[in-house]
Amino acid sequence: MKGHRRQYTPLSYDYILVAKMRDDQERGAFLKQTEFIEELKKKNLRVTKIIDEDLVFYGIQAPKEIFDRYRYLLKVSDACNWSSDQNCVPLSTRIRIVHFILNHTPLRSGEDLRALMRKKVFDAKFCLHEKRKQRELKQSWARWTACLQGQPITAVRNYFGEKVALYYLWLGWYTYLLLPPALIGIIIFLYGLAFFNSSPLIHEVCNVTTVMCPLCDNKCKVWQLSDTCTYAKVSQLFDNNGTVLFAMFMAVWATLFLEFWKRHRASYVCEWKVFDWCEEEEELILEIVNNPDCEPKEYKHSYMRSTLVLVCVTLMILVIIGLTHALVVFRVMAAVFLAKGSWEFLSTHSNSGAMMLGAFAHYLIITVMTRINRIVAMKLCQIEETRSFAATEKSFTVKMFTFQFFTYFSSLFYVAFFLGRINGHPGDYVRIAGKWRLEECHPSGCLTDLFIQMAIIMVLKQTINNVFEFAGPWFFRWMKRRKSKKLQRKCAHCYLKDEDSERGGELCENCKLKDWLNNYRLGDVDSFSLFNEFLEMVIQFSFTTIFVAAFPLAPLLALINNVIEIRLDAIKMVTLERRMVPKKTNDIGVWIDVLEAIGVLAVIANGLVIGVSSDFIPRLVYSYYYGPCANGTVTDTDCMVGYIQNTLSIARVNDLGISKEFSAEQMVTSSGLNVTSCSYKDYRRSDYSLTPQFWLILAVRFAFVILFEHVVVICKFVAAWFVPSAPMQVKNDRLFDKLERLKQELRSFEA
C-alpha cells in the first residue's frame, strides 16, 4: 500500500500545466484549455487545480494501472524485457510516461499539447524538482567547489534519467582523457619556446635588411622583413617539428578516446540494466499505454522527400560557404581601409588587423547562423515526416551538426588551405571584382593566421557561451521572482513531509502553490535542451582534433573549459532550470557516429595542415637539398641558415607589368630610400615562372599527406581492434544475469 499511496502524494505530482487567467475576449483559448483537461480526466488522470492571481496551475497524477500496464508491456517486449527492473516504477519513469501521454492527447480538432502551447492556451509545462534529491545533488555535484571531484553519475541517472547521465558521463570521460593531449600540447609549446632565441629562422627574419613588396594597392608601401620579427617568433611557437608528432598523436588519441568511451559506457549501462534498451520500442509501448486501440505508425520512405531534403541541405551548405566568401571579401576590404587610415600602427599592420576583424565577424556570423540553422533543420525534419521522436532527434542532430560544422569551419578551411596560395604574384595579382587584391601569407608561414583565427573563435565561443549559459537562466528566475508576490513560508506540517517524501499525506494548498511557483519561475527546458549541450561539446571536440596541428594549446583550453562546463551545466540543471523530463537510453545516440566521422576528418585535415599549410615540408626539402647541409654535407652551420631568403623571389620595378602594379610612392621605404626591387614569398625565376624547387616541394607535400594519412589510419584501426568495446566483466555479468532470469522464468512456468 505504501507504493500505491505514493502515487497520490503531493510531493510526487507527475506533471504540472500552467495557464494564464482568461477574460471574455479569450474565451476560445479557455474552452480549449478546459477541453484538454477533460480529455486527461477521461484517461483517469487526476487533475488538481490551484489558482494564483493571474495563473492557473494544474497538477497531473496518473493512476497506478497505467504504470502496471507499462511494466507488463516491458516484460513481454522484444528488446526491453531484459533491460529494466520491473518490480517498481520510479518517479523518473512515471514522469516520462505522463509526459508522453500529455503530448499525445489530442482535442477533437486534432490539436495536441504542443499546438496549444504555441497558441498560448497553456503558458508552461514541467515536472517538479524533488527537494530532498535536489539538495543532495547540490551538495555532492552542483557546486563550484566540487570542480575537481568526481561525479555521482548513478545519482544523476536516478534523478534526470539515463540520457542526461550519459551526457555527463561522456563529458567527464572526455575531460579526463584531455589530460594527456593538454600536457603534450604544453610540451610542444615549450619546445618552440626553448628554441625561441636560437632559431636561425627567427634570427634571419629579425636581422635581415630585405625589402618586401607592398601588401596592398596605392597606400601600402614597401616594408622591411625585420618589421615582422614578433610575428615570426609566434610562428615558431606553433609551427615546429614537434607539431607533426603531436598531430599524429591526436589522430590516434581520437580513436582511443572513442574506444575507451565505449568500454566506460558499457560498465554503467550494464549496471543500470539498459544494455539492450531500444528507444523506439519503448516509444511503441508508451503509445499502447496511452491508447490501447492505437494504430502503429508505419515506416515510410519517399524518394521525392529525400531528394527535396538533400537539395535543401546542399543549398544551405552553399549559402554557408557563400558567407565564407563574403568574409574573404570583408577581410580584403578591411585591409585596404586600414591601410588608408591615419593611424600609423593600423596602417602598418593592416593585414593582421583585417585578419582579427575577420575572426570577430566570423564569430558574429556563427551566432546568427546558429539560430537560422536550427530553424532550417527543424523544417527539414518536418518534411521528412519521421516515424518516431527518436528518429526525428537523430535526423535533426545530423542536419544541425552538418550546418554548424560548415558555419564554424568553412572560414578555417579557407585560411588553412587557400590563404596565400591563390593570390598570384607581382604583375599578375588575383583581384576580387578586378579591384581588391587577395591576402598574402607572412614569409614565416600561414599557420599563424590559422592559429589566431582558431584562438579568437574558440576563446570567444567558450567564454561568451558560458557567461550567457549561466547568466540567462539566473536572470530569468530573478525577473520572475520580482514580478511575483512573496508567499508565506511552508508550514511545519508540510515541511516534514517535504523532508521525507515517503511519509505520504496531503500538503496544504499554499505549500503546493509555493512549490509549483518556485518551479515555474525557473528557466524553461525542452526536448532539445540536452542537444544544445552536446552540440557545444562536439564542436569543441572538432576544434581540439581537426586543426590541432595549428593550435597545440587547444586541448588545454578545452580541458579548462570542460572542468568549468561540467559544474556550470550541473548548477544550471539542478538550481536554475526546470527539471528535464527523464529519458531512458543506453548510448549517446547518433553523436557516436558524428565523433567517429570527426576522428576520420581529423586525420585528413591534420595531414593537409602539416603537408600544405605549415612550412614543415619546405624546411625539410631545403635542409636536405638546398641548404648548407645539402647532399650530406656536414658543416658547423645550422642546416636552416638562409631558408627565409630561399623562399623569397624578387620583383623589379623595371620589369614589364611591375611598373603598373606599384606606384613610385609605394617604392619608398619608411626611411625615405627609393628602391627599384622588392621581395615576395614564392618560388619564381626572374621571368616569374615557377622554379624546379616549387615542383619538388609540391611533390613532397602530396607524398607526405598520403604517407601520414595511411600510417595514422593503420594506427587507428590497430587501436580500435586492440581495445574491446566492452570489458569482459561486463559481458560475464550480462551472461549470468540473463541466465538467472531465464531460470526464474522456467521456475515460474513449471510452478
CSV table of N, CA and C in Angstrom, one decimal, residues 186-242:
chain,number,residue,atom,x,y,z
A,186,ILE,N,51.3,21.4,-24.2
A,186,ILE,CA,52.2,22.4,-23.4
A,186,ILE,C,53.6,22.1,-23.7
A,187,ILE,N,54.0,20.8,-23.8
A,187,ILE,CA,55.4,20.4,-24.1
A,187,ILE,C,55.8,20.9,-25.5
A,188,ILE,N,54.9,20.8,-26.4
A,188,ILE,CA,55.2,21.3,-27.8
A,188,ILE,C,55.4,22.8,-27.8
A,189,PHE,N,54.5,23.5,-27.0
A,189,PHE,CA,54.6,24.9,-26.9
A,189,PHE,C,56.0,25.3,-26.3
A,190,LEU,N,56.3,24.6,-25.2
A,190,LEU,CA,57.6,24.9,-24.5
A,190,LEU,C,58.8,24.5,-25.4
A,191,TYR,N,58.6,23.5,-26.3
A,191,TYR,CA,59.7,23.1,-27.2
A,191,TYR,C,60.0,24.2,-28.2
A,192,GLY,N,58.9,24.8,-28.7
A,192,GLY,CA,59.1,26.0,-29.6
A,192,GLY,C,59.7,27.2,-28.8
A,193,LEU,N,59.3,27.3,-27.5
A,193,LEU,CA,59.8,28.4,-26.7
A,193,LEU,C,61.3,28.2,-26.4
A,194,ALA,N,61.7,26.9,-26.3
A,194,ALA,CA,63.1,26.6,-25.9
A,194,ALA,C,64.1,27.1,-27.0
A,195,PHE,N,63.6,27.0,-28.3
A,195,PHE,CA,64.5,27.4,-29.4
A,195,PHE,C,64.1,28.7,-30.0
A,196,PHE,N,63.4,29.5,-29.1
A,196,PHE,CA,62.9,30.8,-29.5
A,196,PHE,C,64.1,31.7,-29.9
A,197,ASN,N,65.1,31.8,-29.1
A,197,ASN,CA,66.2,32.7,-29.3
A,197,ASN,C,67.3,32.1,-30.2
A,198,SER,N,67.4,30.8,-30.3
A,198,SER,CA,68.5,30.2,-31.0
A,198,SER,C,68.1,29.8,-32.4
A,199,SER,N,66.8,30.0,-32.8
A,199,SER,CA,66.3,29.5,-34.1
A,199,SER,C,67.0,30.4,-35.2
A,200,PRO,N,67.6,29.9,-36.2
A,200,PRO,CA,68.2,30.7,-37.3
A,200,PRO,C,67.1,31.3,-38.1
A,201,LEU,N,65.9,30.8,-38.1
A,201,LEU,CA,64.8,31.4,-38.9
A,201,LEU,C,64.4,32.7,-38.3
A,202,ILE,N,64.3,32.7,-37.0
A,202,ILE,CA,63.9,34.0,-36.3
A,202,ILE,C,65.0,35.0,-36.5
A,203,HIS,N,66.3,34.6,-36.3
A,203,HIS,CA,67.4,35.5,-36.5
A,203,HIS,C,67.4,36.1,-37.9
A,204,GLU,N,67.1,35.2,-38.9
A,204,GLU,CA,67.1,35.7,-40.3
A,204,GLU,C,66.0,36.7,-40.5
A,205,VAL,N,64.9,36.5,-39.9
A,205,VAL,CA,63.8,37.5,-40.1
A,205,VAL,C,64.1,38.8,-39.4
A,206,CYS,N,64.6,38.7,-38.2
A,206,CYS,CA,64.7,39.8,-37.3
A,206,CYS,C,65.9,40.7,-37.7
A,207,ASN,N,66.9,40.1,-38.3
A,207,ASN,CA,68.2,40.9,-38.5
A,207,ASN,C,68.4,41.1,-40.0
A,208,VAL,N,67.5,40.7,-40.9
A,208,VAL,CA,67.7,40.9,-42.3
A,208,VAL,C,67.3,42.3,-42.7
A,209,THR,N,67.9,42.8,-43.8
A,209,THR,CA,67.5,44.1,-44.4
A,209,THR,C,66.7,44.0,-45.6
A,210,THR,N,66.1,42.8,-45.9
A,210,THR,CA,65.3,42.6,-47.1
A,210,THR,C,64.1,43.5,-47.1
A,211,VAL,N,63.9,44.1,-48.3
A,211,VAL,CA,62.7,44.9,-48.5
A,211,VAL,C,61.6,44.1,-49.2
A,212,MET,N,60.4,44.1,-48.6
A,212,MET,CA,59.3,43.3,-49.2
A,212,MET,C,58.4,44.2,-50.0
A,213,CYS,N,57.7,43.6,-50.9
A,213,CYS,CA,56.7,44.3,-51.8
A,213,CYS,C,55.5,44.7,-51.0
A,214,PRO,N,54.9,45.8,-51.5
A,214,PRO,CA,53.7,46.3,-50.8
A,214,PRO,C,52.6,45.2,-50.7
A,215,LEU,N,51.8,45.2,-49.6
A,215,LEU,CA,50.8,44.2,-49.3
A,215,LEU,C,49.4,44.6,-49.9
A,216,CYS,N,49.3,45.9,-50.3
A,216,CYS,CA,48.0,46.3,-50.9
A,216,CYS,C,48.3,47.4,-52.0
A,217,ASP,N,47.3,47.8,-52.6
A,217,ASP,CA,47.5,48.9,-53.7
A,217,ASP,C,47.5,50.3,-53.1
A,218,ASN,N,48.1,51.2,-53.8
A,218,ASN,CA,48.0,52.6,-53.5
A,218,ASN,C,48.7,53.0,-52.2
A,219,LYS,N,48.0,52.8,-51.1
A,219,LYS,CA,48.6,53.4,-49.8
A,219,LYS,C,49.7,52.6,-49.2
A,220,CYS,N,49.7,51.3,-49.5
A,220,CYS,CA,50.7,50.4,-48.9
A,220,CYS,C,52.1,50.7,-49.5
A,221,LYS,N,53.1,50.7,-48.7
A,221,LYS,CA,54.5,50.9,-49.2
A,221,LYS,C,55.3,49.7,-49.0
A,222,VAL,N,56.5,49.7,-49.6
A,222,VAL,CA,57.4,48.6,-49.3
A,222,VAL,C,57.7,48.6,-47.8
A,223,TRP,N,58.1,47.4,-47.3
A,223,TRP,CA,58.4,47.3,-45.9
A,223,TRP,C,59.5,46.4,-45.6
A,224,GLN,N,60.1,46.5,-44.4
A,224,GLN,CA,61.2,45.7,-44.0
A,224,GLN,C,60.8,44.4,-43.5
A,225,LEU,N,61.4,43.3,-43.9
A,225,LEU,CA,61.0,42.0,-43.4
A,225,LEU,C,61.2,41.9,-41.8
A,226,SER,N,62.2,42.6,-41.4
A,226,SER,CA,62.6,42.6,-39.9
A,226,SER,C,61.4,43.3,-39.1
A,227,ASP,N,60.5,44.0,-39.8
A,227,ASP,CA,59.4,44.6,-39.0
A,227,ASP,C,58.5,43.6,-38.5
A,228,THR,N,58.5,42.4,-39.0
A,228,THR,CA,57.6,41.3,-38.6
A,228,THR,C,58.3,40.3,-37.7
A,229,CYS,N,59.3,40.7,-37.0
A,229,CYS,CA,60.1,39.9,-36.1
A,229,CYS,C,59.2,39.2,-35.1
A,230,THR,N,58.3,39.9,-34.5
A,230,THR,CA,57.4,39.3,-33.5
A,230,THR,C,56.5,38.2,-34.1
A,231,TYR,N,56.0,38.5,-35.3
A,231,TYR,CA,55.1,37.5,-36.0
A,231,TYR,C,55.9,36.2,-36.2
A,232,ALA,N,57.2,36.4,-36.6
A,232,ALA,CA,58.0,35.2,-36.9
A,232,ALA,C,58.2,34.4,-35.6
A,233,LYS,N,58.4,35.1,-34.5
A,233,LYS,CA,58.6,34.4,-33.2
A,233,LYS,C,57.3,33.6,-32.8
A,234,VAL,N,56.1,34.2,-33.0
A,234,VAL,CA,54.9,33.5,-32.7
A,234,VAL,C,54.7,32.3,-33.6
A,235,SER,N,55.1,32.4,-34.9
A,235,SER,CA,55.0,31.3,-35.8
A,235,SER,C,55.9,30.1,-35.3
A,236,GLN,N,57.1,30.4,-34.8
A,236,GLN,CA,58.0,29.4,-34.3
A,236,GLN,C,57.4,28.6,-33.2
A,237,LEU,N,56.6,29.2,-32.3
A,237,LEU,CA,56.0,28.6,-31.2
A,237,LEU,C,55.0,27.4,-31.6
A,238,PHE,N,54.4,27.6,-32.7
A,238,PHE,CA,53.3,26.6,-33.1
A,238,PHE,C,53.7,25.9,-34.4
A,239,ASP,N,54.6,26.4,-35.2
A,239,ASP,CA,55.0,25.7,-36.4
A,239,ASP,C,56.4,25.2,-36.3
A,240,ASN,N,56.5,24.0,-35.6
A,240,ASN,CA,57.9,23.5,-35.4
A,240,ASN,C,57.8,21.9,-35.6
A,241,ASN,N,58.9,21.3,-35.5
A,241,ASN,CA,58.9,19.8,-35.8
A,241,ASN,C,58.1,19.0,-34.9
A,242,GLY,N,57.9,19.5,-33.7
A,242,GLY,CA,57.1,18.7,-32.7
A,242,GLY,C,55.6,18.7,-33.1
